[in-house]
Amino acid sequence: MKTLLEQMTLHEKIGQLMQLSPFFFLADLEKEAAGPIRELHLDEEKIYSAGSILGIGNAAEMIAVQSKYLERSRLKIPLLFMADVIHGYKTIFPVPLALAASWNPDTARRCARVSATEAATSGIHMTFSPMADLVRDPRWGRCVESFGESPLLSGRFAAAMVEGYQNGDLKRSDSVAACVKHFAGYGAAEGGRDYNTVDLSRQSLQSAYLEGYRQAVKAGCRGVMTAFNPIEGIPCTVNRYLLRDVLRTQWGFDGLTISDYDSLAETIAHGVAEDPSQAALMGLEAGLDIEMASSCYINHLEEHIRSGNLPLKLLDEAVLRVLTLKQDLGLFDNPNKGADALRESTTVQHPDHLRAAHEVAAECAVLLTNDGTLPLNPAVSVAILGPYALAVKTNGPWSWHGYHDENPSLAEVLTARGISPVFAKIAGCPEEYSDHDIDRIRKADVVLLALGEPENWSGEAHSRTDIGLPGRQAEFVPFVRSLGKKAIVLLQNGRPLVLEEILDASAILETWFLGSRASEAIADLLYGVTNPSGRLPMSFPRSVGQIPVYHDALPTGRPNHNENHPGEYVTKYLDAPNSPRFAFGHGLSYSRFEVRNLSLSASKIRKDDVLAVEVDVINHGPLAGDTVIQLYLGDPVARISRPVRQLVTFRKIHVAVNETLRVRFELDIHDLSYRLADGTLVCDPGRFNLWVGDSPDRLLSSAFVLE
Ligand code: NOJ
């Protein structure tokens, strides 16, 4: 690639750092006098120097753009096609927050593998996924794209998705490169308002917020996208500490960096760059390689290099990283790579992929409450009410290639299984049902309430201050009870919600947005074809006032040891307990699992030792099922305050009825370690508290000493 670099003009080099939408190559530029071309101050020569494309419709479109571009390219350097394939391409899997609720990284790997297979054949080379932003604020709309509140879960899921996409060899026709985002700390937007300021200490950045991206990079992810927000007052897109000190020096990352959409130009709005020219200077100096959607680099880098403001070396390094990725993807040998219209038509939404979407979806729902009404007997008659009673919009945000009209509704699925609902009708509140409707509802033994958020109430730029059920939905539970019926709530939503008003329901099944085969999975779960096994990846608060509430908080000077009878001068609220309504790690099953006989291989260990932690897990039935054994640690005395209790490992296991499995974890020094503010990994001798169990409210405890 170095030889190629030497042959390139300054203009050609800078072009490699510009990413444009395919529009520029599909539109008739002669006629296109307004719009993006005018706004970005681009001429045809600049457009045809672009190095990469954001988003593409399908294989035929990609091949057309690539050929048109290459015809005019002096050095025949192919375009790199990037896009947001977030939780599926056309076969849509559960949204990332739901995927994390599977507590099974293999499931995420499987979803990424199928997504890559479909996306690659449609002409995509790199996906802007995984999103590893840690989030402790459910008001933030992009919770739905995250893996939740735990650094460990974020890291494990981000790494698994990278492996699934990249598949060990980028040259394979069914591999796509992964680009982790949004580096860094985007999930900590103040007040949960998207694009808002982030103010994090280096300590919490290094020990919690960076972990997801760190693990993605460790897993070999080839790209890193910068975040919109500032860190320490400097927008991440031009933040040298993040892009050079952390990413390159501390983590040894040699892949490419890319801005978020327009985020280089937005440094002007942030008040750190005077104009696009200064933004360009700051971007390259800080270590930003590709500029997405804005045109600071293409219009201004040349003058900075020619005037000596910027060393050519910085430009060359950035361009080399772009060329290297193109080479590693095999684009110089085959510029279309996996794109193939014929194969696309047979690969995309292949029955195996849809089956995978169905199985994965069933693993991601979380049974929040159940008085024993679930699972249902197929002989029980049901009615389906609520705003999503006939919903097919189960894909969730960021599923731009997935079509809702191909998703069956729950009523259709039940009917196909011979369990036709006696009544199914959409309504925003009970008042909308007529007397005649109510007569029909009375014929049902059980009422399914399809409640929650509309699909577009979460995702980018979709933050909320009130995270309760929208509108008058909460009226449904008392309405159903007034008819003397049992109410089962099927919740769809992209974030933890405040559910205080519907706790009276007989059961609440959290179904997030489960994707193309959501309804099939929900039907399985309702009737016990699948035993629920999801666990919350994020705490559900009792009220907005409790936010942030998360499992791995630090100790305080005046702890609250008794939530029911707190002392006066302890950390508490006057009007609510400190604990969330549904804690991180919570999720019910139809089986009664018991965890017992916790044993540790030693009560004292040294730094090089491995500590074996074992428990028996018994399934008392009545169904076989999966459960998640969670192991938490507390480090009560260290050189800095450490979380009272933090998830350090977990395992999802399948247990047959009446079977007892001995589950073994091996902890080593890494599990006991934490990051200091400068990023170094340390651990402190002394006592460690340990908890193991399948639910945060039923944990066995023990302790050991690190000498
Ligand atoms: C903006 C979003 O923040 C980012 O997640 C996405 O990848 C880009 N747009 C590209 O679509």
XYZ file of C-alpha atoms and ligand atoms in Angstrom:
718
model
C 0.000 0.000 0.000
C 2.978 2.294 0.585
C 3.832 2.200 -3.120
C 0.293 3.158 -3.980
C 0.418 5.966 -1.454
C 3.561 7.339 -3.092
C 1.787 7.567 -6.432
C -1.121 9.551 -5.027
C -1.514 13.307 -5.377
C -2.322 15.372 -2.324
C -5.867 15.767 -3.607
C -6.288 12.016 -4.093
C -4.999 11.335 -0.615
C -7.385 13.782 1.023
C -10.263 12.318 -0.978
C -9.715 8.975 0.730
C -10.661 10.651 4.004
C -14.022 11.880 2.704
C -17.190 9.822 3.085
C -20.249 10.714 1.045
C -23.709 9.308 0.561
C -24.304 7.296 -2.648
C -26.590 10.094 -3.767
C -23.612 11.922 -5.234
C -22.932 9.074 -7.611
C -26.521 8.287 -8.446
C -27.771 11.856 -8.944
C -27.365 13.783 -12.123
C -24.735 16.215 -10.906
C -25.179 18.533 -13.875
C -28.738 19.247 -12.830
C -28.109 19.124 -9.103
C -27.622 22.802 -8.357
C -28.988 22.853 -4.797
C -28.908 20.447 -1.836
C -25.889 18.674 -0.442
C -23.570 19.519 -3.318
C -24.073 23.206 -2.821
C -24.034 22.928 0.989
C -20.829 20.934 1.104
C -19.089 23.094 -1.507
C -18.168 20.110 -3.598
C -17.461 19.963 -7.304
C -17.409 16.873 -9.440
C -13.681 16.419 -9.108
C -13.905 16.411 -5.336
C -16.874 14.061 -5.352
C -15.008 11.561 -7.482
C -12.066 11.584 -5.097
C -14.202 10.272 -2.181
C -12.821 7.200 -0.482
C -15.970 5.749 1.006
C -19.741 5.720 0.852
C -22.332 5.878 3.624
C -25.269 3.535 3.032
C -26.303 1.722 -0.113
C -29.581 0.225 -1.295
C -28.591 -3.185 -2.606
C -25.995 -5.139 -4.569
C -27.005 -3.759 -7.958
C -26.773 -0.182 -6.714
C -23.417 -0.816 -5.082
C -21.965 -2.392 -8.205
C -23.275 0.504 -10.320
C -21.711 3.129 -8.041
C -18.419 1.238 -7.760
C -18.092 0.821 -11.535
C -19.022 4.410 -12.300
C -16.485 5.583 -9.743
C -13.687 3.277 -10.857
C -14.073 4.305 -14.496
C -12.953 7.749 -13.443
C -10.419 6.775 -10.802
C -6.873 7.374 -12.008
C -5.319 4.812 -9.670
C -8.350 2.478 -9.568
C -8.718 2.670 -5.819
C -12.119 1.145 -5.011
C -14.709 2.764 -2.812
C -15.364 1.355 0.634
C -19.079 0.961 1.406
C -20.112 1.458 5.009
C -23.594 1.362 6.525
C -25.566 0.913 9.699
C -26.343 -2.767 9.982
C -27.209 -2.691 13.650
C -29.400 -5.670 14.546
C -29.849 -7.313 11.214
C -29.872 -6.374 7.569
C -33.238 -7.523 6.214
C -33.695 -10.355 8.658
C -34.138 -8.248 11.768
C -32.942 -9.513 15.136
C -33.848 -8.046 18.525
C -32.563 -4.527 19.202
C -29.139 -4.532 20.927
C -30.589 -3.828 24.391
C -32.767 -6.906 23.957
C -29.825 -8.931 22.647
C -27.966 -8.059 25.826
C -31.003 -9.320 27.764
C -30.202 -12.789 26.424
C -27.056 -12.663 28.572
C -25.644 -14.909 25.904
C -22.841 -13.389 23.821
C -22.976 -16.416 21.493
C -26.445 -15.265 20.538
C -25.107 -11.828 19.628
C -22.331 -13.469 17.618
C -24.916 -15.498 15.744
C -26.996 -12.401 14.987
C -23.905 -10.550 13.737
C -22.912 -13.503 11.545
C -26.287 -13.661 9.819
C -26.350 -9.864 9.475
C -22.895 -9.870 7.893
C -23.864 -12.603 5.458
C -26.870 -10.617 4.243
C -25.145 -7.226 4.267
C -22.038 -8.477 2.461
C -24.004 -9.911 -0.413
C -25.797 -6.562 -0.699
C -22.507 -4.721 -1.083
C -21.642 -3.510 2.407
C -18.026 -3.723 3.571
C -18.136 -2.205 7.011
C -20.961 -1.852 9.512
C -21.270 0.894 12.098
C -21.813 -1.632 14.842
C -21.498 -2.605 17.663
C -22.528 0.385 19.725
C -20.696 -0.063 23.003
C -21.867 3.077 24.782
C -22.456 2.343 28.449
C -25.725 3.866 29.617
C -27.161 4.479 33.061
C -29.925 6.828 32.013
C -33.053 5.319 30.460
C -34.250 8.715 29.281
C -31.585 8.542 26.570
C -33.234 7.280 23.387
C -30.191 5.340 22.298
C -30.435 2.934 25.232
C -32.117 0.736 22.666
C -28.890 0.480 20.659
C -26.743 -0.238 23.703
C -25.959 -3.320 25.747
C -27.056 -1.558 28.917
C -25.407 -0.514 32.145
C -22.724 -3.106 32.775
C -19.156 -2.621 31.560
C -18.742 -6.401 31.541
C -21.869 -7.113 29.478
C -21.061 -4.269 27.079
C -17.575 -5.628 26.583
C -18.630 -9.241 26.097
C -21.423 -8.362 23.680
C -19.394 -5.841 21.719
C -16.570 -8.355 21.299
C -18.940 -11.135 20.261
C -20.540 -8.949 17.612
C -17.177 -7.925 16.210
C -16.227 -11.596 15.916
C -19.538 -12.422 14.290
C -19.253 -9.693 11.664
C -15.585 -10.110 10.827
C -15.553 -13.898 10.975
C -11.791 -14.166 11.342
C -11.104 -13.174 7.730
C -12.303 -9.978 6.115
C -11.594 -11.296 2.638
C -14.385 -13.852 2.839
C -17.319 -12.835 0.703
C -19.639 -13.069 3.716
C -17.557 -11.010 6.151
C -17.945 -7.339 6.937
C -15.604 -5.193 8.994
C -16.962 -3.850 12.283
C -16.760 -0.252 13.434
C -17.420 0.211 17.151
C -19.104 3.433 18.215
C -19.477 6.083 19.630
C -16.064 6.702 21.077
C -16.466 7.741 23.844
C -18.932 8.189 26.659
C -21.876 9.134 24.411
C -24.272 7.235 26.701
C -23.573 9.647 29.553
C -25.354 12.599 27.909
C -26.493 14.890 30.713
C -30.170 14.484 31.573
C -30.366 11.668 29.039
C -30.878 14.266 26.307
C -29.294 13.143 23.066
C -26.304 15.141 21.795
C -26.025 16.845 25.191
C -22.809 17.498 27.077
C -20.971 14.649 28.753
C -18.891 15.323 31.822
C -17.106 12.220 33.062
C -14.080 11.880 35.274
C -11.191 9.963 33.733
C -11.680 7.477 36.525
C -15.193 6.611 35.526
C -14.334 6.826 31.835
C -11.489 4.365 32.183
C -13.083 2.000 34.674
C -16.615 1.879 33.269
C -17.424 3.820 30.127
C -14.480 2.754 27.946
C -14.752 -0.944 28.655
C -17.148 -1.812 25.822
C -15.039 -0.120 23.148
C -11.866 -1.551 24.675
C -13.168 -5.102 24.318
C -14.354 -4.451 20.757
C -10.875 -3.239 19.847
C -9.346 -6.227 21.595
C -11.579 -8.479 19.508
C -9.992 -7.013 16.384
C -12.606 -4.490 15.323
C -11.290 -2.520 12.335
C -12.977 0.825 12.851
C -13.815 3.230 15.643
C -16.429 5.969 15.233
C -16.123 9.102 17.320
C -19.025 10.369 19.410
C -20.932 13.622 19.030
C -20.291 14.666 22.623
C -17.320 16.340 24.224
C -15.115 14.745 26.849
C -13.364 17.200 29.144
C -14.777 20.013 27.023
C -13.279 18.741 23.764
C -15.588 17.134 21.192
C -14.622 13.480 20.812
C -14.107 13.915 17.075
C -11.119 16.177 17.742
C -10.162 14.769 21.122
C -6.491 13.893 21.055
C -6.566 12.216 24.452
C -9.180 9.746 23.224
C -7.982 9.263 19.661
C -4.255 9.189 20.244
C -3.460 8.583 23.913
C -6.162 6.029 24.647
C -6.881 4.429 21.292
C -3.455 4.308 19.687
C -1.035 4.428 22.616
C -2.869 2.598 25.386
C -4.818 0.137 23.261
C -2.478 -0.200 20.260
C -5.374 0.228 17.804
C -4.161 0.375 14.206
C -7.509 0.432 12.402
C -9.256 3.502 11.114
C -11.180 6.186 12.921
C -14.217 7.892 11.453
C -16.302 10.829 12.635
C -19.994 10.519 13.298
C -22.349 12.167 10.818
C -21.212 15.776 10.421
C -19.496 15.697 13.805
C -16.285 17.247 12.498
C -18.156 20.300 11.209
C -20.151 20.352 14.456
C -16.997 21.235 16.382
C -17.879 24.747 15.240
C -21.255 24.543 17.009
C -19.449 23.126 20.063
C -17.425 26.329 20.111
C -13.939 24.866 19.734
C -13.374 25.532 16.023
C -13.841 28.864 14.356
C -14.658 27.507 10.916
C -14.384 24.354 8.745
C -10.723 25.064 8.112
C -9.874 24.990 11.812
C -12.080 21.921 12.271
C -10.051 20.135 9.571
C -6.805 21.064 11.269
C -8.024 19.902 14.661
C -9.432 16.649 13.275
C -6.274 15.404 11.599
C -4.070 16.569 14.441
C -6.228 14.712 16.936
C -6.161 11.490 14.928
C -9.431 11.484 12.999
C -9.049 9.572 9.738
C -12.349 9.692 7.828
C -14.770 12.594 7.933
C -18.367 11.447 7.526
C -20.820 13.650 5.643
C -19.203 17.063 6.111
C -16.472 18.552 3.933
C -13.897 20.200 6.178
C -11.082 17.882 5.090
C -11.710 17.937 1.345
C -11.993 21.707 1.282
C -9.251 22.650 3.726
C -6.638 19.976 4.425
C -4.703 20.776 1.264
C -4.050 24.377 2.312
C -2.919 23.238 5.776
C -0.479 20.713 4.364
C 0.875 23.067 1.709
C 1.384 25.844 4.262
C 3.168 23.466 6.632
C 0.457 23.817 9.284
C 0.037 20.072 9.242
C 2.778 17.505 8.608
C 2.200 15.373 5.516
C 3.056 12.389 7.682
C -0.237 12.711 9.565
C -2.188 12.668 6.334
C -0.214 9.724 4.982
C -0.806 7.693 8.125
C -4.554 8.286 7.940
C -4.739 7.469 4.222
C -2.659 4.352 4.709
C -5.131 3.079 7.269
C -7.976 3.508 4.777
C -6.027 1.799 1.992
C -4.989 -1.026 4.291
C -8.590 -1.775 5.189
C -9.516 -1.798 1.504
C -6.705 -4.213 0.885
C -7.594 -6.441 3.823
C -11.163 -6.600 2.575
C -9.806 -7.748 -0.780
C -11.275 -4.779 -2.651
C -8.238 -4.243 -4.871
C -8.685 -7.760 -6.233
C -12.458 -7.664 -6.330
C -13.986 -4.193 -5.868
C -17.485 -5.661 -5.585
C -16.409 -8.192 -2.955
C -19.491 -10.114 -1.793
C -21.980 -8.007 -3.753
C -23.969 -10.236 -6.037
C -27.562 -9.499 -6.998
C -28.421 -13.129 -7.648
C -26.934 -14.410 -4.405
C -28.489 -11.474 -2.596
C -31.962 -12.588 -3.657
C -31.437 -16.047 -2.193
C -29.376 -15.088 0.847
C -31.332 -12.187 2.253
C -34.118 -13.426 4.535
C -33.110 -17.024 3.934
C -35.382 -19.338 5.954
C -32.375 -20.276 8.130
C -31.863 -16.610 8.937
C -35.495 -16.103 9.850
C -35.334 -19.212 12.006
C -32.304 -17.733 13.753
C -34.218 -14.471 14.271
C -37.061 -16.459 15.835
C -34.806 -18.430 18.181
C -32.783 -15.392 19.180
C -35.947 -13.361 19.852
C -37.271 -16.022 22.199
C -34.080 -15.765 24.224
C -34.239 -11.994 24.663
C -37.631 -11.402 26.263
C -37.617 -10.884 30.025
C -40.431 -12.094 32.252
C -40.658 -9.271 34.781
C -43.590 -10.500 36.882
C -45.831 -13.546 36.886
C -48.431 -14.639 39.435
C -48.554 -18.074 37.866
C -50.916 -17.159 35.021
C -48.131 -17.829 32.535
C -47.527 -20.082 30.724
C -50.966 -20.229 29.193
C -52.808 -23.369 28.384
C -53.793 -23.350 24.681
C -57.358 -24.167 25.770
C -57.621 -20.795 27.546
C -59.344 -18.166 25.393
C -57.531 -14.872 24.909
C -58.294 -11.349 23.748
C -55.626 -8.905 22.626
C -56.064 -5.222 23.461
C -53.996 -2.081 23.450
C -52.240 0.177 20.948
C -50.122 -2.674 19.553
C -52.827 -5.351 19.589
C -52.224 -6.049 15.895
C -48.676 -4.746 15.766
C -46.218 -5.752 13.125
C -43.815 -2.892 13.860
C -41.626 -5.124 15.943
C -38.300 -4.330 14.272
C -37.342 -1.336 16.389
C -35.063 1.565 15.526
C -32.174 1.138 13.091
C -33.630 -1.534 10.898
C -33.642 0.475 7.689
C -33.649 -2.525 5.356
C -36.210 -4.505 7.322
C -39.838 -4.259 6.251
C -42.589 -4.425 8.812
C -45.219 -5.748 6.457
C -43.319 -9.016 6.357
C -43.679 -9.492 10.123
C -46.671 -11.497 11.292
C -48.765 -10.053 14.121
C -49.287 -12.023 17.322
C -52.945 -12.587 16.408
C -51.876 -14.077 13.059
C -49.329 -16.329 14.709
C -51.824 -17.528 17.317
C -54.457 -18.144 14.669
C -51.986 -20.164 12.618
C -51.350 -22.248 15.729
C -55.069 -22.870 16.194
C -55.413 -20.539 19.178
C -57.428 -17.744 17.537
C -57.992 -14.825 19.882
C -61.686 -14.251 20.611
C -61.078 -10.543 20.101
C -58.134 -8.437 18.897
C -58.468 -4.734 18.306
C -56.212 -1.694 18.560
C -57.053 1.066 21.038
C -55.058 3.769 22.817
C -57.191 3.511 25.977
C -60.073 1.316 27.223
C -62.661 4.010 26.491
C -62.192 3.360 22.801
C -63.784 -0.062 23.107
C -67.538 -0.082 22.508
C -70.054 -1.989 24.615
C -70.164 -4.562 21.875
C -66.339 -4.877 22.033
C -66.542 -5.287 25.793
C -69.067 -8.094 25.434
C -66.589 -9.883 23.215
C -63.678 -9.214 25.576
C -65.740 -10.798 28.343
C -65.649 -14.045 26.401
C -61.901 -14.285 26.960
C -60.392 -15.962 30.014
C -57.212 -13.926 29.793
C -56.496 -10.562 28.204
C -53.190 -9.840 26.555
C -52.353 -6.142 26.716
C -49.943 -5.019 24.014
C -48.568 -1.855 25.614
C -45.414 0.220 25.519
C -43.660 2.747 23.338
C -44.163 3.352 19.649
C -41.211 2.176 17.598
C -39.930 5.702 17.027
C -39.894 6.754 20.676
C -36.390 5.465 21.166
C -33.247 5.677 19.079
C -31.182 8.652 17.978
C -32.618 12.039 18.990
C -35.535 10.329 20.780
C -35.008 11.029 24.453
C -37.872 11.309 26.940
C -38.280 12.994 30.332
C -41.274 10.854 31.293
C -40.495 7.187 30.854
C -43.878 5.886 31.942
C -46.332 4.231 29.581
C -47.432 6.748 26.951
C -50.858 8.356 26.997
C -53.633 6.509 28.833
C -52.205 3.012 28.451
C -51.951 2.489 32.209
C -55.780 2.411 32.339
C -55.843 -0.958 30.606
C -54.800 -3.057 33.602
C -57.557 -1.798 35.975
C -60.027 -1.992 33.088
C -59.277 -5.662 32.481
C -59.394 -6.406 36.172
C -62.754 -4.652 36.463
C -64.047 -7.201 33.965
C -62.835 -9.932 36.303
C -60.159 -11.039 33.824
C -56.471 -11.616 34.145
C -54.262 -9.056 32.400
C -50.966 -10.083 30.860
C -48.899 -7.161 29.676
C -46.733 -7.625 26.613
C -44.431 -4.641 26.733
C -42.624 -3.230 23.735
C -40.099 -0.495 24.361
C -36.563 0.636 23.656
C -35.555 1.584 27.173
C -36.338 0.719 30.792
C -39.745 2.169 31.664
C -41.371 3.202 34.918
C -44.066 0.568 35.356
C -45.521 1.419 38.760
C -49.026 1.856 37.377
C -49.299 -1.617 35.898
C -47.735 -3.759 38.602
C -51.176 -5.204 39.296
C -51.078 -7.138 36.049
C -50.952 -10.921 36.383
C -47.737 -10.961 34.369
C -45.485 -8.522 32.545
C -43.400 -9.835 29.686
C -40.750 -7.398 28.442
C -40.511 -7.948 24.690
C -38.485 -4.831 23.683
C -38.434 -4.867 19.883
C -37.687 -8.460 19.035
C -37.381 -8.140 15.258
C -38.790 -9.948 12.234
C -40.004 -12.928 14.190
C -41.052 -11.196 17.402
C -44.621 -12.495 17.348
C -43.536 -16.111 16.873
C -41.181 -15.796 19.824
C -43.807 -14.118 22.002
C -46.288 -16.888 21.215
C -43.651 -19.481 22.203
C -43.060 -17.699 25.487
C -46.727 -17.223 26.335
C -47.475 -20.917 25.933
C -44.293 -22.298 27.445
C -42.906 -23.632 24.156
C -39.917 -21.586 25.264
C -39.156 -21.065 28.917
C -38.239 -17.372 29.443
C -34.552 -16.909 30.147
C -33.806 -13.212 29.545
C -32.379 -11.018 32.285
C -32.380 -7.248 32.471
C -29.207 -5.610 31.147
C -30.342 -2.328 32.729
C -32.165 -1.483 35.931
C -35.797 -0.346 35.683
C -36.300 2.614 38.045
C -39.389 3.232 40.165
C -39.441 6.849 39.044
C -37.479 9.242 36.864
C -36.250 10.894 40.055
C -34.128 7.818 40.863
C -32.072 8.110 37.692
C -29.281 7.135 37.543
C -29.869 3.850 39.317
C -27.549 0.994 38.365
C -26.159 -2.158 39.908
C -22.512 -1.247 40.373
C -22.715 2.038 42.252
C -19.907 3.098 44.574
C -20.318 2.997 48.355
C -21.276 6.203 50.133
C -20.222 7.670 53.458
C -23.621 7.101 55.023
C -24.924 3.896 53.591
C -28.568 2.935 53.755
C -28.547 -0.577 55.215
C -32.260 -0.895 55.692
C -34.428 0.436 52.914
C -37.627 -0.072 54.888
C -36.380 1.757 57.980
C -33.536 4.031 56.928
C -31.904 6.231 59.521
C -32.196 9.987 59.209
C -28.725 10.943 57.984
C -28.177 8.151 55.495
C -28.195 8.259 51.709
C -31.843 8.019 50.722
C -34.862 9.712 49.237
C -37.753 10.748 51.471
C -40.298 9.412 49.039
C -38.827 6.237 47.516
C -36.368 3.470 48.253
C -32.930 3.580 46.638
C -33.360 0.258 44.878
C -34.836 0.083 41.387
C -38.198 -1.564 40.688
C -36.581 -4.299 38.618
C -32.890 -4.732 39.191
C -30.160 -5.429 36.678
C -29.976 -9.207 36.263
C -33.663 -9.752 37.107
C -35.756 -12.098 34.990
C -38.196 -14.891 35.874
C -38.574 -18.370 34.484
C -41.472 -20.832 34.426
C -39.230 -23.207 36.338
C -38.116 -22.965 39.921
C -34.356 -22.872 39.862
C -32.378 -23.197 43.048
C -28.748 -22.248 43.470
C -26.986 -23.780 46.465
C -23.777 -25.239 47.864
C -21.539 -22.293 47.064
C -17.919 -23.302 47.482
C -14.627 -21.524 46.953
C -11.424 -23.422 46.280
C -9.574 -21.271 48.820
C -10.248 -18.588 51.360
C -6.941 -16.891 50.569
C -5.315 -16.568 47.160
C -2.184 -15.013 45.721
C -1.943 -12.928 42.567
C -1.066 -15.836 40.309
C -3.702 -18.183 41.685
C -6.990 -19.117 40.145
C -9.956 -19.147 42.484
C -12.562 -21.748 41.618
C -16.101 -20.791 42.598
C -18.744 -23.473 42.325
C -22.473 -23.744 42.888
C -25.131 -26.362 42.316
C -27.992 -25.297 40.103
C -31.148 -27.345 40.412
C -34.180 -27.118 38.175
C -37.209 -28.117 40.235
C -39.369 -27.906 37.114
C -41.928 -28.040 35.723
C -40.096 -27.152 32.482
C -36.571 -27.585 31.249
C -34.996 -24.191 30.770
C -32.060 -21.841 30.682
C -30.933 -19.761 33.583
C -28.167 -17.227 34.043
C -25.745 -17.707 36.885
C -24.332 -14.325 37.815
C -21.176 -13.733 39.828
C -20.654 -10.386 41.512
C -17.647 -9.077 43.440
C -17.168 -6.279 45.919
C -13.789 -4.849 46.829
C -14.531 -3.092 50.116
C -11.075 -1.598 50.678
C -8.987 -0.397 47.744
C -6.927 2.668 46.917
C -10.046 4.220 45.396
C -13.732 3.522 46.077
C -14.889 0.456 44.195
C -18.480 -0.636 43.449
C -20.172 -2.315 46.401
C -21.158 -5.110 44.053
C -20.278 -5.487 40.395
C -20.939 -8.189 37.827
C -17.632 -9.845 36.985
C -18.735 -12.951 35.128
C -21.807 -15.003 34.278
C -22.876 -18.126 32.462
C -26.108 -19.095 30.784
C -26.851 -22.770 31.243
C -29.543 -25.213 30.253
C -30.918 -27.404 33.030
C -33.331 -30.282 32.519
C -36.195 -30.891 34.943
C -34.892 -32.311 38.237
C -31.326 -32.055 36.999
C -28.572 -30.629 39.198
C -25.620 -29.018 37.458
C -22.421 -28.041 39.202
C -21.379 -24.698 37.693
C -17.763 -23.661 38.017
C -16.227 -20.235 37.515
C -12.502 -19.628 37.590
C -11.520 -16.175 38.737
C -8.064 -14.830 38.137
C -6.329 -11.590 38.875
C -8.041 -9.829 35.951
C -11.425 -10.430 37.485
C -10.261 -8.747 40.677
C -8.641 -5.815 38.916
C -9.879 -2.394 37.958
C -8.660 0.608 36.004
C -7.156 3.714 37.491
C -7.813 7.100 35.915
C -4.747 6.725 33.678
C -6.006 3.411 32.344
C -3.619 1.116 34.189
C -5.063 -2.117 35.479
C -4.450 -2.680 39.183
C -5.714 -4.736 42.050
C -5.393 -4.278 45.765
C -4.817 -7.018 48.313
C -7.407 -7.581 51.001
C -10.885 -8.939 51.395
C -13.269 -9.433 48.464
C -16.972 -10.083 48.874
C -18.532 -12.488 46.445
C -22.116 -13.264 45.471
C -23.452 -15.919 43.118
C -26.985 -16.646 42.017
C -29.525 -16.662 39.241
C -31.284 -13.521 40.368
C -30.061 -10.315 42.057
C -32.544 -10.800 44.916
C -31.456 -14.372 45.633
C -27.690 -14.366 45.830
C -25.492 -16.629 47.922
C -22.567 -14.827 49.453
C -19.047 -15.570 50.550
C -15.700 -13.821 50.808
C -12.011 -14.444 50.237
C -8.735 -12.650 50.692
C -6.202 -11.642 48.084
C -2.780 -11.717 49.738
C -25.411 9.083 13.194
C -25.406 8.074 14.310
O -25.064 8.699 15.521
C -24.461 6.906 14.078
O -24.702 5.942 15.057
C -24.605 6.345 12.701
O -23.732 5.256 12.521
C -24.319 7.443 11.694
N -25.293 8.503 11.877
C -24.340 6.947 10.259
O -25.604 6.648 9.856
